[in-house]
Amino acid sequence: MTSDATLRERLAAPEADAGGLDARILDAALAEFESYGLRRVSVEDVAKRAGVARTTIYRRFAGKDQLLQAVILRECRRFLLAIAEATDDLPTPEDAVVEGFVAGLRSARAHPLLARVLESEPEAFLPQLSMNGGAVMLAARDILADRLRRARPGDAGDHDTVAEVLLRVAVSLLLVPGGGLALDDEDAIRRFARDHLTRMLRPGKG
């Protein structure tokens, strides 16, 4: 099994050239998974969509599982980039908390593959979450915690814990929608983050 540290290194690596063969294969695989789900897609299906021989894919990926892992890692990298861009150069840590939370939840909810899997194959998603979730969580935590430190350089607070709690709240809202929190649009998400989540940045206040 690939370690969290190795996965985090892969997440930090630059994305493959959009015009390259690997990117073309991953684009085709993503489209197939979005259209037909994780179980029904075969390497041959991906090869047909990409316009390459099946052996070409096997030279780059050991099989469907590794291909799926590569797709997920690329999409996670894009997710982390969205958080980084949303929180870059914000004037206060409160702003970083709010905008990072909004960007993360928005990106996850709008992702076609994640939406399809959560709706039709949630049992297939949980193993993927178990394998990659820790590394993605830590990578996203590091990005957000870094933004908090930059916004308040003299603050000795536990930015890592604050950032991880924010992300875990977002994951719970994504996996278990409904309940008493009506966070159906960005304005509601932003108000919730501003009113409740930023409290973690205020020492001594609950």
Tab-separated table of C-alpha atoms in Angstrom:
chain	number	residue	atom	x	y	z
A	1	MET	CA	0.000	0.000	0.000
A	2	THR	CA	1.267	3.460	-0.879
A	3	SER	CA	2.083	5.553	2.181
A	4	ASP	CA	0.435	8.878	3.007
A	5	ALA	CA	3.817	10.563	2.599
A	6	THR	CA	4.239	9.216	-0.926
A	7	LEU	CA	0.704	10.225	-1.871
A	8	ARG	CA	1.291	13.714	-0.518
A	9	GLU	CA	4.433	13.975	-2.649
A	10	ARG	CA	2.428	12.968	-5.719
A	11	LEU	CA	-0.251	15.512	-4.876
A	12	ALA	CA	2.404	18.223	-4.638
A	13	ALA	CA	3.933	17.284	-7.991
A	14	PRO	CA	2.963	19.363	-11.038
A	15	GLU	CA	0.178	18.046	-13.229
A	16	ALA	CA	1.104	16.198	-16.395
A	17	ASP	CA	1.233	18.153	-19.635
A	18	ALA	CA	-2.373	18.652	-20.772
A	19	GLY	CA	-1.407	17.721	-24.324
A	20	GLY	CA	0.542	14.593	-23.389
A	21	LEU	CA	-0.523	10.983	-23.775
A	22	ASP	CA	-0.877	10.364	-20.038
A	23	ALA	CA	-3.210	13.338	-19.702
A	24	ARG	CA	-5.222	12.108	-22.677
A	25	ILE	CA	-5.625	8.688	-21.072
A	26	LEU	CA	-6.611	10.220	-17.722
A	27	ASP	CA	-9.125	12.511	-19.448
A	28	ALA	CA	-10.682	9.502	-21.146
A	29	ALA	CA	-10.735	7.499	-17.917
A	30	LEU	CA	-12.375	10.368	-16.027
A	31	ALA	CA	-15.048	10.705	-18.711
A	32	GLU	CA	-15.749	6.964	-18.612
A	33	PHE	CA	-15.980	6.857	-14.811
A	34	GLU	CA	-18.275	9.893	-14.793
A	35	SER	CA	-20.532	8.331	-17.429
A	36	TYR	CA	-20.674	4.721	-16.285
A	37	GLY	CA	-19.419	4.572	-12.695
A	38	LEU	CA	-16.379	2.884	-11.204
A	39	ARG	CA	-17.412	-0.764	-11.562
A	40	ARG	CA	-18.595	-0.955	-15.157
A	41	VAL	CA	-15.622	0.720	-16.822
A	42	SER	CA	-12.804	-1.424	-18.202
A	43	VAL	CA	-9.332	-0.544	-19.453
A	44	GLU	CA	-10.562	-1.392	-22.945
A	45	ASP	CA	-13.345	1.207	-22.610
A	46	VAL	CA	-10.801	3.841	-21.644
A	47	ALA	CA	-8.527	2.846	-24.525
A	48	LYS	CA	-11.360	3.222	-27.040
A	49	ARG	CA	-12.293	6.658	-25.745
A	50	ALA	CA	-8.665	7.794	-25.693
A	51	GLY	CA	-8.036	6.404	-29.175
A	52	VAL	CA	-5.086	4.266	-28.092
A	53	ALA	CA	-4.303	0.575	-27.855
A	54	ARG	CA	-5.052	-1.178	-24.595
A	55	THR	CA	-1.373	-2.136	-24.338
A	56	THR	CA	-0.481	1.560	-24.381
A	57	ILE	CA	-2.429	2.043	-21.159
A	58	TYR	CA	-0.932	-1.071	-19.570
A	59	ARG	CA	2.566	0.261	-20.271
A	60	ARG	CA	1.722	3.280	-18.098
A	61	PHE	CA	-0.707	1.838	-15.570
A	62	ALA	CA	-0.669	-1.680	-14.143
A	63	GLY	CA	-4.422	-2.032	-14.491
A	64	LYS	CA	-7.775	-0.421	-13.841
A	65	ASP	CA	-7.142	0.097	-10.124
A	66	GLN	CA	-3.918	2.014	-10.729
A	67	LEU	CA	-5.602	4.001	-13.492
A	68	LEU	CA	-8.411	4.940	-11.134
A	69	GLN	CA	-5.874	5.948	-8.494
A	70	ALA	CA	-4.137	8.208	-11.011
A	71	VAL	CA	-7.436	9.836	-11.951
A	72	ILE	CA	-8.330	10.432	-8.312
A	73	LEU	CA	-4.914	11.885	-7.504
A	74	ARG	CA	-5.139	14.293	-10.417
A	75	GLU	CA	-8.611	15.439	-9.380
A	76	CYS	CA	-7.452	15.815	-5.773
A	77	ARG	CA	-4.541	17.941	-6.987
A	78	ARG	CA	-7.025	20.212	-8.745
A	79	PHE	CA	-9.132	20.333	-5.585
A	80	LEU	CA	-6.120	21.436	-3.555
A	81	LEU	CA	-5.274	24.055	-6.163
A	82	ALA	CA	-8.795	25.480	-5.835
A	83	ILE	CA	-8.326	25.842	-2.067
A	84	ALA	CA	-4.895	27.406	-2.540
A	85	GLU	CA	-6.172	29.933	-5.071
A	86	ALA	CA	-9.212	30.834	-2.958
A	87	THR	CA	-7.123	31.530	0.133
A	88	ASP	CA	-4.074	33.147	-1.445
A	89	ASP	CA	-3.123	36.611	-0.116
A	90	LEU	CA	-6.240	37.086	1.995
A	91	PRO	CA	-5.826	39.793	4.660
A	92	THR	CA	-7.004	37.868	7.739
A	93	PRO	CA	-7.026	34.256	8.956
A	94	GLU	CA	-10.811	34.545	9.313
A	95	ASP	CA	-11.034	35.243	5.601
A	96	ALA	CA	-8.805	32.242	4.889
A	97	VAL	CA	-11.029	29.997	7.003
A	98	VAL	CA	-14.202	31.184	5.299
A	99	GLU	CA	-12.968	31.163	1.712
A	100	GLY	CA	-11.052	27.902	2.102
A	101	PHE	CA	-14.162	26.218	3.499
A	102	VAL	CA	-16.373	27.623	0.748
A	103	ALA	CA	-13.949	26.685	-2.028
A	104	GLY	CA	-13.438	23.151	-0.752
A	105	LEU	CA	-17.124	22.388	-0.342
A	106	ARG	CA	-18.021	24.045	-3.640
A	107	SER	CA	-15.370	22.132	-5.594
A	108	ALA	CA	-16.346	18.796	-4.068
A	109	ARG	CA	-20.076	19.279	-4.582
A	110	ALA	CA	-19.620	20.374	-8.199
A	111	HIS	CA	-17.341	17.506	-9.209
A	112	PRO	CA	-19.229	15.206	-11.640
A	113	LEU	CA	-17.370	12.015	-10.698
A	114	LEU	CA	-17.778	12.518	-6.960
A	115	ALA	CA	-21.458	13.412	-7.387
A	116	ARG	CA	-22.098	10.279	-9.450
A	117	VAL	CA	-20.274	7.933	-7.102
A	118	LEU	CA	-21.911	9.348	-3.979
A	119	GLU	CA	-25.325	8.987	-5.606
A	120	SER	CA	-25.053	5.597	-7.262
A	121	GLU	CA	-22.008	3.798	-5.828
A	122	PRO	CA	-21.332	5.127	-2.327
A	123	GLU	CA	-19.991	1.741	-1.252
A	124	ALA	CA	-17.337	2.016	-3.980
A	125	PHE	CA	-16.303	5.448	-2.758
A	126	LEU	CA	-15.506	4.454	0.828
A	127	PRO	CA	-12.497	2.233	-0.055
A	128	GLN	CA	-11.093	5.082	-2.159
A	129	LEU	CA	-11.611	7.480	0.741
A	130	SER	CA	-9.820	5.059	3.055
A	131	MET	CA	-6.850	4.709	0.705
A	132	ASN	CA	-6.423	8.356	-0.285
A	133	GLY	CA	-8.398	10.355	2.231
A	134	GLY	CA	-5.647	10.680	4.809
A	135	ALA	CA	-3.081	11.993	2.354
A	136	VAL	CA	-5.517	14.404	0.726
A	137	MET	CA	-6.701	15.620	4.125
A	138	LEU	CA	-3.139	16.308	5.247
A	139	ALA	CA	-2.200	18.027	2.000
A	140	ALA	CA	-5.286	20.257	2.132
A	141	ARG	CA	-4.668	20.911	5.833
A	142	ASP	CA	-1.113	22.030	5.094
A	143	ILE	CA	-2.313	24.487	2.449
A	144	LEU	CA	-4.960	26.042	4.667
A	145	ALA	CA	-2.751	26.099	7.770
A	146	ASP	CA	-0.034	27.860	5.765
A	147	ARG	CA	-2.558	30.523	4.737
A	148	LEU	CA	-3.594	31.010	8.360
A	149	ARG	CA	0.017	31.465	9.448
A	150	ARG	CA	0.709	33.960	6.689
A	151	ALA	CA	-2.384	35.976	7.570
A	152	ARG	CA	-1.387	36.138	11.246
A	153	PRO	CA	2.384	35.545	11.442
A	154	GLY	CA	2.668	36.376	15.137
A	155	ASP	CA	-0.053	33.959	16.216
A	156	ALA	CA	1.236	30.801	17.902
A	157	GLY	CA	-2.125	29.014	17.627
A	158	ASP	CA	-2.499	25.430	16.452
A	159	HIS	CA	-3.212	26.219	12.807
A	160	ASP	CA	-2.881	22.589	11.722
A	161	THR	CA	-5.673	21.460	14.026
A	162	VAL	CA	-7.951	24.342	13.035
A	163	ALA	CA	-7.404	23.614	9.341
A	164	GLU	CA	-8.030	19.882	9.739
A	165	VAL	CA	-11.226	20.412	11.752
A	166	LEU	CA	-12.517	22.703	9.006
A	167	LEU	CA	-11.840	20.087	6.366
A	168	ARG	CA	-13.437	17.303	8.395
A	169	VAL	CA	-16.568	19.421	8.840
A	170	ALA	CA	-16.674	19.941	5.068
A	171	VAL	CA	-16.268	16.190	4.418
A	172	SER	CA	-19.107	15.362	6.825
A	173	LEU	CA	-21.399	17.864	5.105
A	174	LEU	CA	-20.512	16.309	1.768
A	175	LEU	CA	-20.998	12.685	2.803
A	176	VAL	CA	-24.042	13.210	5.035
A	177	PRO	CA	-26.136	16.001	3.474
A	178	GLY	CA	-29.331	17.255	5.019
A	179	GLY	CA	-29.892	17.495	8.738
A	180	GLY	CA	-30.376	20.806	10.483
A	181	LEU	CA	-27.743	22.755	8.531
A	182	ALA	CA	-29.300	24.228	5.398
A	183	LEU	CA	-26.099	25.012	3.491
A	184	ASP	CA	-27.507	24.858	-0.012
A	185	ASP	CA	-25.776	27.876	-1.549
A	186	GLU	CA	-22.489	29.725	-1.220
A	187	ASP	CA	-23.970	32.600	0.773
A	188	ALA	CA	-25.269	30.148	3.391
A	189	ILE	CA	-21.946	28.274	3.469
A	190	ARG	CA	-20.049	31.541	3.862
A	191	ARG	CA	-22.306	32.756	6.687
A	192	PHE	CA	-21.964	29.428	8.503
A	193	ALA	CA	-18.176	29.524	8.227
A	194	ARG	CA	-18.007	33.157	9.321
A	195	ASP	CA	-20.413	32.752	12.255
A	196	HIS	CA	-19.224	29.400	13.586
A	197	LEU	CA	-15.961	28.094	12.159
A	198	THR	CA	-13.910	31.245	12.653
A	199	ARG	CA	-14.511	30.909	16.398
A	200	MET	CA	-11.692	28.385	16.471
A	201	LEU	CA	-9.301	31.256	15.777
A	202	ARG	CA	-10.341	33.143	18.899
A	203	PRO	CA	-8.541	31.743	21.944
A	204	GLY	CA	-10.726	31.348	24.976
A	205	LYS	CA	-14.035	31.596	23.081
A	206	GLY	CA	-16.342	28.696	22.323
